[in-house]
Structures are given as C-alpha cells and as structure tokens.
C-alpha cells in the first residue's frame, strides 16, 4: 500500500520505515484509518513545503539535546513561540531582585502607593547619613559588640560590591531514585496524547535517524543503570514472573509504535518499587536502531525474546493481565509529599570534626568542712540563735535608700511563724489544707525580697514545697495560662503573698480576686506577721538532715512556651550551696550585692540560699531602681565595701552609659563580679568594655567571673576568682561557618564572620562534665566538635514534675562512646547549653538549645542573628533593642523570622532601608536567608515580668496573624530552596479512588467500640446512677463546687 505521492520525495530511511510500520498496523487492524492519516501527516509534514502564515508569525522549534533530562512541553499560541516556563520565571525573579531588592515588600497602613523614586535601591549617597557613630544606649545590651558592629559595617560595604545571592530557578530532582521503568521518560518529544499530537505537530522537530538512535540508547542505558543500582525487590516475585527484558520491551513498544502513551490500566495498581531491571550480562556492543519498530525486541510471557510480528498493544494487554490485581495495603498510607520536595544535598566541602573522642572532665573534689550545717534549715537555726542581730538582707526603695533590714533573728522567728500558720491555720484540725510534702505557690513582687525570703524558708521549715512564680498583673498576661497549668499539675491550692501584692492584684467588683485564665482555684494567704498567729511555746519545727525529699520547684519556660517545673531535692540544694561556697570562696559576714531576680536561677542560689548558709549580708537592688539609676549597684558596692556582686551583662552596659555622671567610684573592694549570663557568647563585649572603663577605678581583670547555668543542672561552671593578675582569661575566635556545621575552627579577628567567646570557668566541684551530640543517641563528641553539655553530680535538678517521659530524656542520660559503651553507671543531666571543653578544662558556651535554628542542615543561634541585626546602622532604629528572632516550619524546614519594634519617629523609607541592610548583613555574615522581617510599633510586643520580650507569645501571634505589623519584608526566594516538584498524573488507580470505591460499594472501612462497663459495684457511688438526671443530682449534692462548663464570649 505504498503511497504514490511519496515516490518523488526524499525521505530518510527511518521515516520510510515508520511509514511502513504504520501501514502494517493499519492492515492488521491495530489502528484506525483516521489515526493512520494523522500519524502519517505528522511524519511527512516536516518534508512538505510550508506555506507562509497570514500574520507572519515565526514558529519556534526546540529540540531536547542528550543529557537534558525529561523533555519540556512546548506551547504555541499566536505570536508566542515555544518557551520554558521555568526559565521565564527565573528571568522575572532575577529582574525583581536586581539591585539587592527583596522579592516581596508589604506595607501596611499606607493610603496611597509610594512614588517610584522612593522604591529605588539604597545608594551610598542616600545611606551615608546612617553610618555616623551613634550612642547605643537604647540597644539591647546583651549583644553590644564594637568589633561585631565594625564587622557588620564591613560586610555591608562589601555587599554593595556584589549582588545578593539569589537562588536561580533550576530543575528540581528528588534524591529518591525512581525504580520503575515508567518513571523514565524516553527522549522523544512526541509524548502527548493523540489529541495533543495534532496541536503539537507543527512545533515539534523530527529527530534524525542518528540522533534518535543516540538519544534512545542513552535513555535505555540511563534507565538500566538507575534501576539496577536502586532497586531491592525482584520483579519476578512482585509482577507475576515477568522479567526485566519484558518491561524494556513494553517501553520500547510504546515508544516506537505510537507517539502517545497507552491508556491507564484500570485493573491493577502496581507499586513503583516492584520492578527491577537488570543489566544484561555480556552485552558490550552498542545496539543499532531497529528496522521495523519493536519486531526484533518482542518476547514471550516467559521472557524469551522472539522475532514476531505480534502487536505491541496485544502484548501490553497480556502483560497487564498478569500483574497483581490488589496492591499491598501499606502503599495506601504512604505520604508522597515529602518525596516531592527537594532534598537538601550536603555540602561536600563542609568541615567535619577531626579530633579524637573527648574525655569526661571531672571537677575538683568537693571538700568537707566540719562546721558545715547538715541542712539549710539547720544553718538558719544556727545563725538565727547565735547571731540574731547580724544583717541578712537589705532592701532598697526606688530612691536608692535602705527600705528594710532583715536580720537573721527576724528571719528565723518569722519563718517559724509562717511554717506554723501554713500547717495549722489553713483548713481545720481534722482536714488541714496543706500537709508536709504539698506544693504551695509563692507570689511576691520583685521589689520585696524580704517577704519572699521569709515565705521560702517558712515552707522549708514546714516541709512544704514552694513554687516561686511571677505576680500576675492582668488576667491575660503573656504566658500566664502556662503558669496556671504548672500550678494545676503540681496540685497547688494555696498561694502565699505579701499584703501589698495582695492589694495590687486585679479584683472583681465584689472585691474578690478572680480566677486567672488557666489557673486552679487558689486560696490567697498573706504572710505578714500582723496577719499571722504566734506559734505556741511548745511548738518547734522538725529540722532533720538533708534527704531526697523535694525542697522547691523552679519553673522553666520552654522554647514552645510551655512551662515546666524542675524539682530540686534537699540534698541537691545543700550540695549546690556547698559547691558554690567552695568555688566562690565565700566566708562568713561577707557582703554581696544582688541585682538579679531572687526567685530563680543565679539570684536565688547566691542571694537567698548560699548567703544564708554562710551568714552573708545581701544588698538587693530592685529592677525598678535599676531603670531609674543604672549606677545604683556600683554605688552600693562602694558604700558597703561589697566583696561580691551578681549582675548581668545588661547591668554592666547600663553602668557604662551612665558612669560619666558619677564620681568617686572605687571598686577595689570587689574580689568577684559574677556575670550570670556568661553563657551568652555576646556578653564578652560588655565585660571587656566594663573592664576598660573601670580598671582605672580599682577594678581588676581577674575579678570578672562569668558563669553558666541552667534550671536543670543548676550551676554548670563558674570562673574562679584568682589572685594572679598575670593569668589572662581564656577566649577564642571561632569561625561562624564552622559553628553552623557543629565544628570548632579557630579563625582570625580580621574575618567578618567570626564569634569571639570567653570561658565560663571550670566544672563545679564534685561534678563530671561531657558534651554529647545534640541529635540522636547521646554519643560523646570529638574534641573539635560542638555538643550539648551534660553534667553528672549530686547538685543538679532531679526531674520535671509530673512528666516522667521528658524526665527520662533530660535527667537520665547515659553518654556512650563511639563503640556504644556507657562512660558511667550514673546518669547525666542535659544542661541545654551548646559548647565544648577547651584546653585546661575551661568550659566554653556558644549557644543554647532553645535558641538553636537548623536551616538546611546548618545550625544558627538566635542570639547571633540578634547581634547582627542590632549592629546595623542606625543602631537606634530598634526601639530599646526590643527584637525577637525565632524560626517557623515551611516545607519541612525551619525558616528564620525577625520581629522588632521600631522607633515611633521612624518613617517608612527608614524602615525599608534598615530592613534591606539587615538582610544584606545576615546574608554576608551568616550565609543564611531571612524568611520574614516584620516591624511593629513600639511597646506592642508581649513582655516578660522583667520587661523582656516574651518570645513564645510573639511567635504565636505571628503564626496566628495577630502581630499587626506596620512594615513587613518577606524574602522566600532567599531561603525556600526546596520547592515541591509538580505532581504527575497518577498512571493507575490511586488510594483515594480505592477508598471511595469501597465506600460506594458499602464496605466497612473501620469501626471502634468502647470497653465493657462490667458489673456495677455497690461501693462505687459514681456507677450506681444509670441515668443522666440521677448523675446530675448526685453530683450537685457531693461536689457542688465543680465547674460544669465555662461559657466564653468573643472578648475572652
């Protein structure tokens, strides 16, 4: 049936072979006349003379070259030729980011669009006014670093010379190798359906015979190699005995016979992991192009190749019938969304730890002093009876004058009175409200440490467990609901407070204190002596030696906002005080100035507990006084000739700002200046600056003693005060890039992306320290690797109250070596601090686990991002340094979000310029993109009780869309690089179709049934009543105070 019209045409041999194949199919009835004519015209269309089009539009032809992957679909519409959508999107994205401008910039509260000249990129001329040196008095003092500021400015200057790194569009591939032959697309541009073939016929080029053969052989080789290296199951067992060559023949048949894929097989659902293609052995010569389609590649059902003219469609039908009818059940519950995402490839040049495995570091032995008391209550009894007039605590008012002096005699007598009233005056004699071992809340303001100290020791004498918390100012304080959950889980029913605090609590119109949101119902008990009954002469508290009973519970706020209670036993409390006494060299009658919060952490351990053990005099500086007079703590050191001061780096920075107004400062009496937040690596700048200014006023270098602590492990390490001024403190300059990969690489200070850290001293006496990998099993780190510090000793926390699972993961850790052997039979406690043990046993901390953000496999610390953002000019742009950095999960990876309060007088243009500089600085120094940068008005972010930003509440507002920012800058193109690949059409019946089919046919998918109620016992009153009305009557009589339900309106 040769066509006479083709005799005069010069057609290639391959085209003539394809025409002969079409005629054979038409004669056998495998194809209709219409299909034959359509495919015939497609084959010879490229060799017919093309008439010019009416509008003169040129048809763009694109051909896929070998090695370009899957063919792209070409579109033709009007004057538009074939184009690559991704390349066009890439060009548009590159154009939108020209001049280092972000991709999206949302402005809120603007009535009209800004003129184009206001959106121009920041030029050196327009931004030069921001490079003047300004006072950083309103900056966040924790992150002040002149060296880092200069590094940020240098990075920004360098950033102007190059374009910002923007990921260009690329073909995204999954690392999960497709094991099915159907996953490979042969390099034939005619892969559309039959209807699409007529539309695409003019825009598809016809490959020559040599190119078609090369492309086909390249694709076959790629398919065989990819399948043989990635499959693990045998095709003979999964596909009913079909061999590898059987699948290859099917694909070749579909490729050569028709230009469109076969219709989906509706009788089966085959797993993509059920086919294995094995490389034929002994086949070293390359194949030649087949003469007549798949005639020479046909094979029988047993896998024996034959030279037959059986139609490919018939062979495909036979193969389809032999496939299993029902897929495995597990395949219906596989989420393929993760497979669609781009898997981040590890950097082959990333630094890896090369040192030897570290050894556990042991602190010095805890010495036993003969006159140490057997318990803290015994120490209070000793000093209260031997030296009753010795000053214990002096409180200050907002003017800096002594407000009240609490002696050891008053502390002893008033604590006894509180203990007696807690045990005997609450409830009745038969049913007391508080028994030994119960938990009570301590709610005292930050300006009344004396009342809080009396209540704390009163609880210890009564063997009641105190839970110090913050004062609730309103019913909707940030984090108040989580505090209430902690109180409820601890079974707290009584709250001890002072008279002034009780009067300041919010009250209902009837004068009663309302129940705070999420809090249990509490009985508020005032501990002032005038409200208490005097204990009888024959009553005396039972003072015994320290044991494993719980002494107190310290609350801790987690990264997600939840509040946990860390239990500290009486033996741990006493051992910790002894270790601090030995490490700090405390002696009797020393004076210590305390600026820290006395309810928790370092302020509680030094200012309330260890001071009583050694009969020390504590000068407490309230936070309100520090806000009015930042030099107040230095003045008190000079006035009382204090030997020790407990401060934070912020207090040192505030003193630097205000020191010009004060004269006659002499700090020679100080032998120890404890920096409580020494674990923050950015505290070193405040320490250095403070030393440079006050060294001329008697301050010695060896006096500054940073320490590291955590609620779980208490004091982790502290630098000892020495008399040798020639011994410099330990410090190191580390590469930030190395830290992001968890390794230690020493760098030079000339580099921009470096972190200078100082040591926090040695391990505590009687403790053992090691560092373990933050993820996975607690395996020991190498000597040049960053890990989480773990401590083993008697002076640590015991558990999270009521949370056995979390307790086991934190307080019962057994570090192992690389071979899997545990290093100790005693458990270690995770500190939540990231660091390492350096030369000489010095401990270095580079961050915290709560501030860790893992972006694309690299670790970034939130404090480092904050320090970089605050170092961007103008430094006064952020209102009082109030900035929050956290991460949110987008496409299974963490993204960095920065929220800051802008100054009230900032313009929109100033905001945009500052945000642009922040993005450039973070990209240059940390090599990471920022997902969102939001600016909010001043004093709008939720605050902690001491005035800081409540991080978890801020994050929750961001996720809920309730942040209400005035300027938002979103840059997903710089950080979201694992965009999902486009989903492919399901070739066969999917899980959803099977599920719907079962539902339509009436099959039961699943069912659930409750447990058997069993027999009703006579002694169980709750199960006697079978009807709802009877249950309600019984509940109303027995438990009338139980809340049935709470109705919330829109204002709650």
Short mmCIF file of C-alpha atoms in Angstrom, two decimals, residues 445-909:
data_model
loop_
_atom_site.label_atom_id
_atom_site.label_comp_id
_atom_site.label_asym_id
_atom_site.label_seq_id
_atom_site.Cartn_x
_atom_site.Cartn_y
_atom_site.Cartn_z
CA UNK A 445 6.80 41.24 93.56
CA UNK A 446 10.38 41.88 92.51
CA UNK A 447 10.77 44.79 94.93
CA UNK A 448 10.01 42.74 98.08
CA UNK A 449 12.74 40.12 98.51
CA UNK A 450 12.41 40.09 102.31
CA UNK A 451 8.83 38.81 102.36
CA UNK A 452 9.66 36.24 99.68
CA UNK A 453 12.70 35.04 101.65
CA UNK A 454 10.64 34.62 104.84
CA UNK A 455 7.95 32.66 102.98
CA UNK A 456 10.54 30.45 101.25
CA UNK A 457 12.24 29.42 104.49
CA UNK A 458 8.87 29.08 106.18
CA UNK A 459 7.96 26.46 103.57
CA UNK A 460 11.28 24.66 104.14
CA UNK A 461 10.65 24.53 107.89
CA UNK A 462 7.11 23.24 107.34
CA UNK A 463 8.42 20.64 104.85
CA UNK A 464 6.17 22.17 102.21
CA UNK A 465 7.41 22.54 98.63
CA UNK A 466 7.46 26.21 97.47
CA UNK A 467 6.86 27.05 93.79
CA UNK A 468 8.02 30.66 93.22
CA UNK A 469 6.22 32.32 90.29
CA UNK A 470 5.73 35.82 88.90
CA UNK A 471 2.98 38.15 90.00
CA UNK A 472 0.01 38.11 87.58
CA UNK A 473 -0.70 41.72 86.68
CA UNK A 474 -3.75 41.12 84.50
CA UNK A 475 -5.92 38.16 83.62
CA UNK A 476 -4.26 37.91 80.22
CA UNK A 477 -0.55 38.19 80.97
CA UNK A 478 1.82 36.66 78.44
CA UNK A 479 2.47 33.09 79.49
CA UNK A 480 0.07 33.29 82.44
CA UNK A 481 -2.01 30.36 81.20
CA UNK A 482 1.06 28.11 81.08
CA UNK A 483 1.98 29.13 84.64
CA UNK A 484 -1.52 28.15 85.68
CA UNK A 485 -1.11 24.78 84.01
CA UNK A 486 2.06 24.19 86.05
CA UNK A 487 0.25 25.10 89.27
CA UNK A 488 -2.61 22.79 88.38
CA UNK A 489 -0.31 19.88 87.59
CA UNK A 490 1.52 20.43 90.90
CA UNK A 491 -1.78 20.38 92.80
CA UNK A 492 -1.31 23.88 94.21
CA UNK A 493 -4.31 25.16 96.17
CA UNK A 494 -2.68 27.85 98.34
CA UNK A 495 -0.72 30.93 97.22
CA UNK A 496 1.46 32.83 99.69
CA UNK A 497 1.82 36.54 99.04
CA UNK A 498 2.51 39.85 100.74
CA UNK A 499 -0.03 42.41 101.86
CA UNK A 500 1.00 44.98 99.24
CA UNK A 501 0.95 42.41 96.47
CA UNK A 502 -2.44 41.12 97.57
CA UNK A 503 -3.88 44.61 97.39
CA UNK A 504 -2.43 45.16 93.92
CA UNK A 505 -3.91 42.02 92.38
CA UNK A 506 -6.84 42.55 89.99
CA UNK A 507 -10.16 42.14 91.73
CA UNK A 508 -13.76 41.65 90.74
CA UNK A 509 -16.47 44.22 91.56
CA UNK A 510 -17.21 42.26 94.76
CA UNK A 511 -13.61 42.63 95.93
CA UNK A 512 -12.59 39.03 95.32
CA UNK A 513 -9.54 38.02 93.33
CA UNK A 514 -10.81 36.45 90.10
CA UNK A 515 -9.57 33.14 88.87
CA UNK A 516 -6.86 33.79 86.31
CA UNK A 517 -7.09 32.16 82.91
CA UNK A 518 -5.89 28.58 83.12
CA UNK A 519 -5.17 28.79 86.85
CA UNK A 520 -6.60 26.47 89.51
CA UNK A 521 -8.74 27.87 92.27
CA UNK A 522 -6.36 29.30 94.89
CA UNK A 523 -6.60 30.44 98.48
CA UNK A 524 -4.51 33.61 98.83
CA UNK A 525 -2.66 33.69 102.17
CA UNK A 526 -0.85 36.85 103.35
CA UNK A 527 2.40 36.12 105.20
CA UNK A 528 2.91 39.44 107.05
CA UNK A 529 3.45 38.93 110.77
CA UNK A 530 0.50 41.09 111.74
CA UNK A 531 -1.79 38.69 109.91
CA UNK A 532 -0.30 35.54 111.47
CA UNK A 533 -0.84 33.79 114.75
CA UNK A 534 2.06 33.33 117.10
CA UNK A 535 3.09 29.68 117.48
CA UNK A 536 2.79 28.18 120.99
CA UNK A 537 5.91 27.85 123.11
CA UNK A 538 5.96 24.07 122.85
CA UNK A 539 5.78 24.05 119.03
CA UNK A 540 9.06 23.68 117.19
CA UNK A 541 9.71 22.78 113.54
CA UNK A 542 11.20 19.39 112.87
CA UNK A 543 14.66 20.05 111.45
CA UNK A 544 16.36 17.00 110.01
CA UNK A 545 19.33 16.32 107.79
CA UNK A 546 19.04 16.86 104.06
CA UNK A 547 17.38 13.96 102.25
CA UNK A 548 15.90 13.17 98.84
CA UNK A 549 12.60 14.95 99.53
CA UNK A 550 11.74 17.79 97.17
CA UNK A 551 12.94 21.15 98.52
CA UNK A 552 11.47 23.51 95.91
CA UNK A 553 10.27 23.63 92.30
CA UNK A 554 11.71 26.19 89.88
CA UNK A 555 9.65 26.98 86.81
CA UNK A 556 11.20 26.99 83.35
CA UNK A 557 9.72 28.35 80.11
CA UNK A 558 10.48 26.16 77.10
CA UNK A 559 11.02 27.18 73.51
CA UNK A 560 7.40 26.42 72.59
CA UNK A 561 6.04 28.47 75.50
CA UNK A 562 5.18 25.57 77.78
CA UNK A 563 6.16 25.91 81.45
CA UNK A 564 7.84 23.02 83.26
CA UNK A 565 8.66 22.59 86.92
CA UNK A 566 12.20 21.45 87.79
CA UNK A 567 12.28 19.67 91.14
CA UNK A 568 15.33 20.17 93.38
CA UNK A 569 15.79 17.82 96.34
CA UNK A 570 17.03 18.90 99.75
CA UNK A 571 20.32 17.04 99.37
CA UNK A 572 20.88 18.65 95.94
CA UNK A 573 20.06 22.07 97.44
CA UNK A 574 22.61 21.62 100.22
CA UNK A 575 25.29 20.15 97.92
CA UNK A 576 24.85 23.02 95.47
CA UNK A 577 25.30 25.60 98.22
CA UNK A 578 28.43 23.79 99.39
CA UNK A 579 29.84 23.67 95.84
CA UNK A 580 29.18 27.40 95.34
CA UNK A 581 30.79 28.17 98.69
CA UNK A 582 33.92 26.27 97.70
CA UNK A 583 34.09 27.60 94.13
CA UNK A 584 33.48 31.24 95.07
CA UNK A 585 35.40 31.15 98.37
CA UNK A 586 32.50 32.52 100.42
CA UNK A 587 33.18 33.31 104.08
CA UNK A 588 31.03 34.48 106.94
CA UNK A 589 29.82 38.09 107.12
CA UNK A 590 30.74 38.94 103.54
CA UNK A 591 28.61 41.48 101.73
CA UNK A 592 27.12 40.64 98.33
CA UNK A 593 25.21 42.99 96.01
CA UNK A 594 22.47 41.19 94.07
CA UNK A 595 20.84 42.76 91.00
CA UNK A 596 19.28 39.52 89.72
CA UNK A 597 15.84 38.02 90.17
CA UNK A 598 15.77 36.45 93.63
CA UNK A 599 13.04 33.95 92.76
CA UNK A 600 15.05 31.75 90.39
CA UNK A 601 18.40 30.92 88.87
CA UNK A 602 21.62 32.63 89.99
CA UNK A 603 19.82 35.28 92.05
CA UNK A 604 18.07 32.62 94.13
CA UNK A 605 21.13 30.39 94.52
CA UNK A 606 23.53 33.14 95.65
CA UNK A 607 21.23 35.79 97.15
CA UNK A 608 18.78 33.59 99.09
CA UNK A 609 20.28 30.12 99.67
CA UNK A 610 24.09 30.18 99.75
CA UNK A 611 24.11 33.53 101.56
CA UNK A 612 22.17 32.05 104.50
CA UNK A 613 24.47 29.03 104.66
CA UNK A 614 27.47 31.35 105.11
CA UNK A 615 25.72 34.12 107.10
CA UNK A 616 26.34 36.70 104.40
CA UNK A 617 24.77 40.12 104.04
CA UNK A 618 22.85 40.62 100.78
CA UNK A 619 22.12 44.07 99.32
CA UNK A 620 19.16 43.58 96.96
CA UNK A 621 18.78 46.08 94.11
CA UNK A 622 15.24 46.02 92.64
CA UNK A 623 14.68 46.21 88.91
CA UNK A 624 12.71 49.45 89.28
CA UNK A 625 15.73 51.15 90.84
CA UNK A 626 17.99 49.97 88.03
CA UNK A 627 15.68 51.58 85.50
CA UNK A 628 15.89 54.92 87.33
CA UNK A 629 19.56 54.79 88.32
CA UNK A 630 21.67 52.25 86.37
CA UNK A 631 24.70 53.09 88.58
CA UNK A 632 22.91 52.13 91.80
CA UNK A 633 24.59 48.73 92.14
CA UNK A 634 28.06 50.27 91.73
CA UNK A 635 27.19 52.89 94.33
CA UNK A 636 26.15 50.19 96.80
CA UNK A 637 29.37 48.27 96.16
CA UNK A 638 31.32 51.37 97.09
CA UNK A 639 29.05 52.22 100.03
CA UNK A 640 29.04 48.77 101.70
CA UNK A 641 32.54 47.73 100.55
CA UNK A 642 30.96 44.67 98.98
CA UNK A 643 33.19 41.71 98.16
CA UNK A 644 30.85 40.07 95.60
CA UNK A 645 28.31 41.37 93.08
CA UNK A 646 25.87 39.31 90.98
CA UNK A 647 24.92 41.11 87.78
CA UNK A 648 24.13 40.53 84.13
CA UNK A 649 25.88 41.97 81.11
CA UNK A 650 22.97 44.40 80.63
CA UNK A 651 23.69 45.92 84.08
CA UNK A 652 27.33 46.40 83.13
CA UNK A 653 26.32 48.08 79.89
CA UNK A 654 23.86 50.41 81.60
CA UNK A 655 26.57 51.39 84.06
CA UNK A 656 28.87 52.25 81.16
CA UNK A 657 26.28 54.59 79.71
CA UNK A 658 25.69 56.47 82.98
CA UNK A 659 29.16 56.38 84.59
CA UNK A 660 30.01 59.94 83.45
CA UNK A 661 27.55 61.32 85.98
CA UNK A 662 29.22 59.65 88.95
CA UNK A 663 32.49 60.45 90.65
CA UNK A 664 34.48 58.91 93.49
CA UNK A 665 33.91 55.34 92.35
CA UNK A 666 36.19 52.77 93.94
CA UNK A 667 35.74 49.09 93.06
CA UNK A 668 38.87 47.83 94.75
CA UNK A 669 36.82 46.00 97.39
CA UNK A 670 35.34 43.67 94.78
CA UNK A 671 37.00 40.26 94.66
CA UNK A 672 34.35 38.62 92.47
CA UNK A 673 31.97 40.10 89.87
CA UNK A 674 29.68 37.21 88.86
CA UNK A 675 28.26 37.63 85.33
CA UNK A 676 25.11 35.50 85.39
CA UNK A 677 24.59 35.40 81.62
CA UNK A 678 28.19 34.49 80.83
CA UNK A 679 26.81 31.58 78.80
CA UNK A 680 25.69 34.14 76.22
CA UNK A 681 28.76 34.49 73.97
CA UNK A 682 27.91 38.15 73.31
CA UNK A 683 28.41 39.06 76.97
CA UNK A 684 32.17 39.25 76.37
CA UNK A 685 31.85 42.69 74.75
CA UNK A 686 30.17 44.15 77.86
CA UNK A 687 32.79 42.55 80.10
CA UNK A 688 35.67 43.97 78.06
CA UNK A 689 34.14 47.43 77.83
CA UNK A 690 33.34 47.49 81.56
CA UNK A 691 36.91 46.49 82.39
CA UNK A 692 38.41 49.14 80.13
CA UNK A 693 36.39 51.92 81.75
CA UNK A 694 36.53 50.91 85.42
CA UNK A 695 40.03 49.45 85.53
CA UNK A 696 41.24 52.91 86.45
CA UNK A 697 38.77 52.91 89.36
CA UNK A 698 40.15 49.89 91.15
CA UNK A 699 38.56 47.05 89.13
CA UNK A 700 40.94 44.14 88.47
CA UNK A 701 40.77 41.85 85.46
CA UNK A 702 40.66 38.63 87.48
CA UNK A 703 37.58 39.87 89.35
CA UNK A 704 35.19 39.37 86.39
CA UNK A 705 33.84 35.81 86.71
CA UNK A 706 31.27 34.71 84.11
CA UNK A 707 29.26 31.60 84.90
CA UNK A 708 26.98 29.21 83.02
CA UNK A 709 23.78 27.83 84.49
CA UNK A 710 20.53 26.12 83.56
CA UNK A 711 17.36 25.26 85.50
CA UNK A 712 18.02 21.53 85.06
CA UNK A 713 21.71 21.36 86.05
CA UNK A 714 21.80 24.47 88.28
CA UNK A 715 25.31 26.00 88.14
CA UNK A 716 27.19 24.29 85.31
CA UNK A 717 30.52 26.13 85.51
CA UNK A 718 31.93 29.31 87.02
CA UNK A 719 35.25 31.12 86.69
CA UNK A 720 37.14 31.09 89.98
CA UNK A 721 38.48 34.32 91.47
CA UNK A 722 42.28 34.26 91.49
CA UNK A 723 44.99 36.42 92.94
CA UNK A 724 47.19 36.04 89.87
CA UNK A 725 46.55 39.06 87.68
CA UNK A 726 49.04 37.83 85.09
CA UNK A 727 46.87 34.86 84.12
CA UNK A 728 44.60 36.07 81.29
CA UNK A 729 41.11 34.59 80.90
CA UNK A 730 40.51 32.06 78.19
CA UNK A 731 38.96 33.20 74.95
CA UNK A 732 38.81 32.03 71.37
CA UNK A 733 37.96 33.41 67.96
CA UNK A 734 35.83 30.81 66.16
CA UNK A 735 34.56 30.67 62.61
CA UNK A 736 30.80 31.10 62.41
CA UNK A 737 30.66 28.92 59.33
CA UNK A 738 32.34 26.12 61.24
CA UNK A 739 29.92 26.57 64.13
CA UNK A 740 26.95 26.18 61.78
CA UNK A 741 28.29 22.72 60.94
CA UNK A 742 28.95 21.92 64.59
CA UNK A 743 32.76 22.01 64.43
CA UNK A 744 35.37 24.23 66.07
CA UNK A 745 37.64 26.13 63.70
CA UNK A 746 39.89 28.85 65.05
CA UNK A 747 39.86 31.96 62.87
CA UNK A 748 41.38 35.43 62.91
CA UNK A 749 39.60 38.52 64.19
CA UNK A 750 40.08 40.19 60.81
CA UNK A 751 37.40 37.96 59.34
CA UNK A 752 33.83 39.22 59.27
CA UNK A 753 32.01 36.02 60.21
CA UNK A 754 33.73 35.12 63.48
CA UNK A 755 32.47 34.66 67.03
CA UNK A 756 34.68 35.60 69.97
CA UNK A 757 33.84 33.53 73.05
CA UNK A 758 35.16 33.62 76.60
CA UNK A 759 35.41 30.78 79.05
CA UNK A 760 32.89 30.36 81.85
CA UNK A 761 35.41 28.77 84.17
CA UNK A 762 35.86 25.20 85.36
CA UNK A 763 33.46 22.41 86.15
CA UNK A 764 31.75 22.66 89.54
CA UNK A 765 33.34 20.82 92.47
CA UNK A 766 32.18 17.22 92.73
CA UNK A 767 30.71 17.16 89.20
CA UNK A 768 31.64 15.45 85.91
CA UNK A 769 31.02 17.13 82.55
CA UNK A 770 30.99 15.91 78.96
CA UNK A 771 29.47 17.05 75.66
CA UNK A 772 27.23 14.80 73.55
CA UNK A 773 25.79 15.13 70.08
CA UNK A 774 22.64 17.26 70.14
CA UNK A 775 20.72 14.88 67.88
CA UNK A 776 20.21 11.17 68.20
CA UNK A 777 21.87 8.95 70.78
CA UNK A 778 23.95 10.70 73.47
CA UNK A 779 27.30 9.90 71.90
CA UNK A 780 30.42 11.68 73.07
CA UNK A 781 31.63 14.47 70.81
CA UNK A 782 35.11 14.87 69.45
CA UNK A 783 37.48 17.43 70.86
CA UNK A 784 36.81 19.85 67.97
CA UNK A 785 33.03 19.34 67.88
CA UNK A 786 30.19 21.38 69.37
CA UNK A 787 27.77 19.41 71.52
CA UNK A 788 25.29 19.72 74.36
CA UNK A 789 26.94 19.90 77.75
CA UNK A 790 25.88 17.23 80.24
CA UNK A 791 26.64 17.17 83.96
CA UNK A 792 26.75 14.31 86.45
CA UNK A 793 26.68 15.18 90.14
CA UNK A 794 24.62 15.49 93.27
CA UNK A 795 23.98 19.23 92.86
CA UNK A 796 21.54 19.08 89.93
CA UNK A 797 17.83 19.02 89.36
CA UNK A 798 16.00 15.71 89.70
CA UNK A 799 13.03 15.73 87.32
CA UNK A 800 10.31 17.66 85.56
CA UNK A 801 7.43 17.46 87.99
CA UNK A 802 4.80 15.02 86.79
CA UNK A 803 6.48 14.39 83.41
CA UNK A 804 8.24 11.04 83.53
CA UNK A 805 8.89 10.80 79.80
CA UNK A 806 10.60 14.18 79.49
CA UNK A 807 12.43 13.49 82.74
CA UNK A 808 13.97 10.35 81.31
CA UNK A 809 15.19 12.18 78.21
CA UNK A 810 16.75 15.05 80.19
CA UNK A 811 17.72 13.85 83.66
CA UNK A 812 18.56 10.21 82.93
CA UNK A 813 21.07 10.41 80.08
CA UNK A 814 23.84 7.84 79.81
CA UNK A 815 26.52 9.11 77.37
CA UNK A 816 28.19 6.42 75.28
CA UNK A 817 31.43 6.19 73.37
CA UNK A 818 31.71 5.62 69.64
CA UNK A 819 31.63 1.87 70.30
CA UNK A 820 28.35 2.19 72.24
CA UNK A 821 29.77 1.61 75.74
CA UNK A 822 28.45 3.90 78.50
CA UNK A 823 31.07 6.09 80.16
CA UNK A 824 29.47 5.95 83.63
CA UNK A 825 26.94 3.98 85.58
CA UNK A 826 25.47 7.19 86.94
CA UNK A 827 23.05 9.29 84.87
CA UNK A 828 23.92 12.68 83.43
CA UNK A 829 21.67 15.75 83.12
CA UNK A 830 21.32 17.71 79.90
CA UNK A 831 22.06 21.39 80.51
CA UNK A 832 20.54 22.79 77.31
CA UNK A 833 23.84 24.62 76.61
CA UNK A 834 25.87 24.12 73.44
CA UNK A 835 29.62 24.29 73.87
CA UNK A 836 32.84 22.38 74.40
CA UNK A 837 35.57 21.80 76.96
CA UNK A 838 38.72 23.57 75.87
CA UNK A 839 42.36 23.39 76.94
CA UNK A 840 42.97 23.31 80.67
CA UNK A 841 39.45 22.10 81.40
CA UNK A 842 37.93 25.51 80.62
CA UNK A 843 34.30 25.38 79.57
CA UNK A 844 33.14 27.43 76.57
CA UNK A 845 29.48 28.01 75.66
CA UNK A 846 28.47 29.15 72.17
CA UNK A 847 24.67 29.00 72.40
CA UNK A 848 21.59 27.33 73.82
CA UNK A 849 19.41 24.53 72.58
CA UNK A 850 16.30 26.71 72.92
CA UNK A 851 17.81 29.29 70.57
CA UNK A 852 19.03 26.76 68.03
CA UNK A 853 17.61 27.01 64.49
CA UNK A 854 18.53 24.30 61.99
CA UNK A 855 18.13 25.73 58.48
CA UNK A 856 19.04 23.46 55.56
CA UNK A 857 21.12 21.28 57.83
CA UNK A 858 23.12 24.18 59.32
CA UNK A 859 22.82 25.38 62.92
CA UNK A 860 22.22 29.04 63.64
CA UNK A 861 21.84 30.60 67.04
CA UNK A 862 19.13 33.18 67.59
CA UNK A 863 21.43 35.36 69.72
CA UNK A 864 23.92 35.60 66.85
CA UNK A 865 21.20 36.78 64.46
CA UNK A 866 20.02 39.34 67.04
CA UNK A 867 23.56 40.68 67.49
CA UNK A 868 23.99 41.12 63.75
CA UNK A 869 20.63 42.88 63.35
CA UNK A 870 21.32 45.28 66.23
CA UNK A 871 24.72 46.17 64.77
CA UNK A 872 23.18 47.54 61.58
CA UNK A 873 23.14 51.32 61.26
CA UNK A 874 21.25 53.20 62.50
CA UNK A 875 21.61 51.31 65.79
CA UNK A 876 18.88 53.33 67.45
CA UNK A 877 16.32 52.20 64.89
CA UNK A 878 15.14 49.26 67.04
CA UNK A 879 13.22 50.67 69.97
CA UNK A 880 15.22 49.91 73.15
CA UNK A 881 16.77 46.90 71.45
CA UNK A 882 13.45 45.01 71.58
CA UNK A 883 13.87 42.36 68.91
CA UNK A 884 12.88 38.71 68.67
CA UNK A 885 14.30 36.00 66.41
CA UNK A 886 12.68 32.60 66.00
CA UNK A 887 12.04 30.01 63.33
CA UNK A 888 8.89 28.66 61.72
CA UNK A 889 8.49 25.48 59.72
CA UNK A 890 7.81 25.90 55.99
CA UNK A 891 8.01 22.88 53.66
CA UNK A 892 9.57 20.61 56.28
CA UNK A 893 12.42 23.02 57.06
CA UNK A 894 12.96 25.85 59.53
CA UNK A 895 12.83 29.46 58.30
CA UNK A 896 14.14 32.47 60.19
CA UNK A 897 11.72 35.20 61.27
CA UNK A 898 12.80 38.52 62.78
CA UNK A 899 10.31 40.74 64.64
CA UNK A 900 11.41 44.10 66.04
CA UNK A 901 9.85 47.21 67.50
CA UNK A 902 10.68 50.33 65.52
CA UNK A 903 11.08 53.76 66.99
CA UNK A 904 7.96 55.93 66.97
CA UNK A 905 9.58 58.61 64.80
CA UNK A 906 10.74 56.19 62.08
CA UNK A 907 9.50 56.81 58.56
CA UNK A 908 8.54 54.15 56.09
CA UNK A 909 11.60 54.84 53.97
#
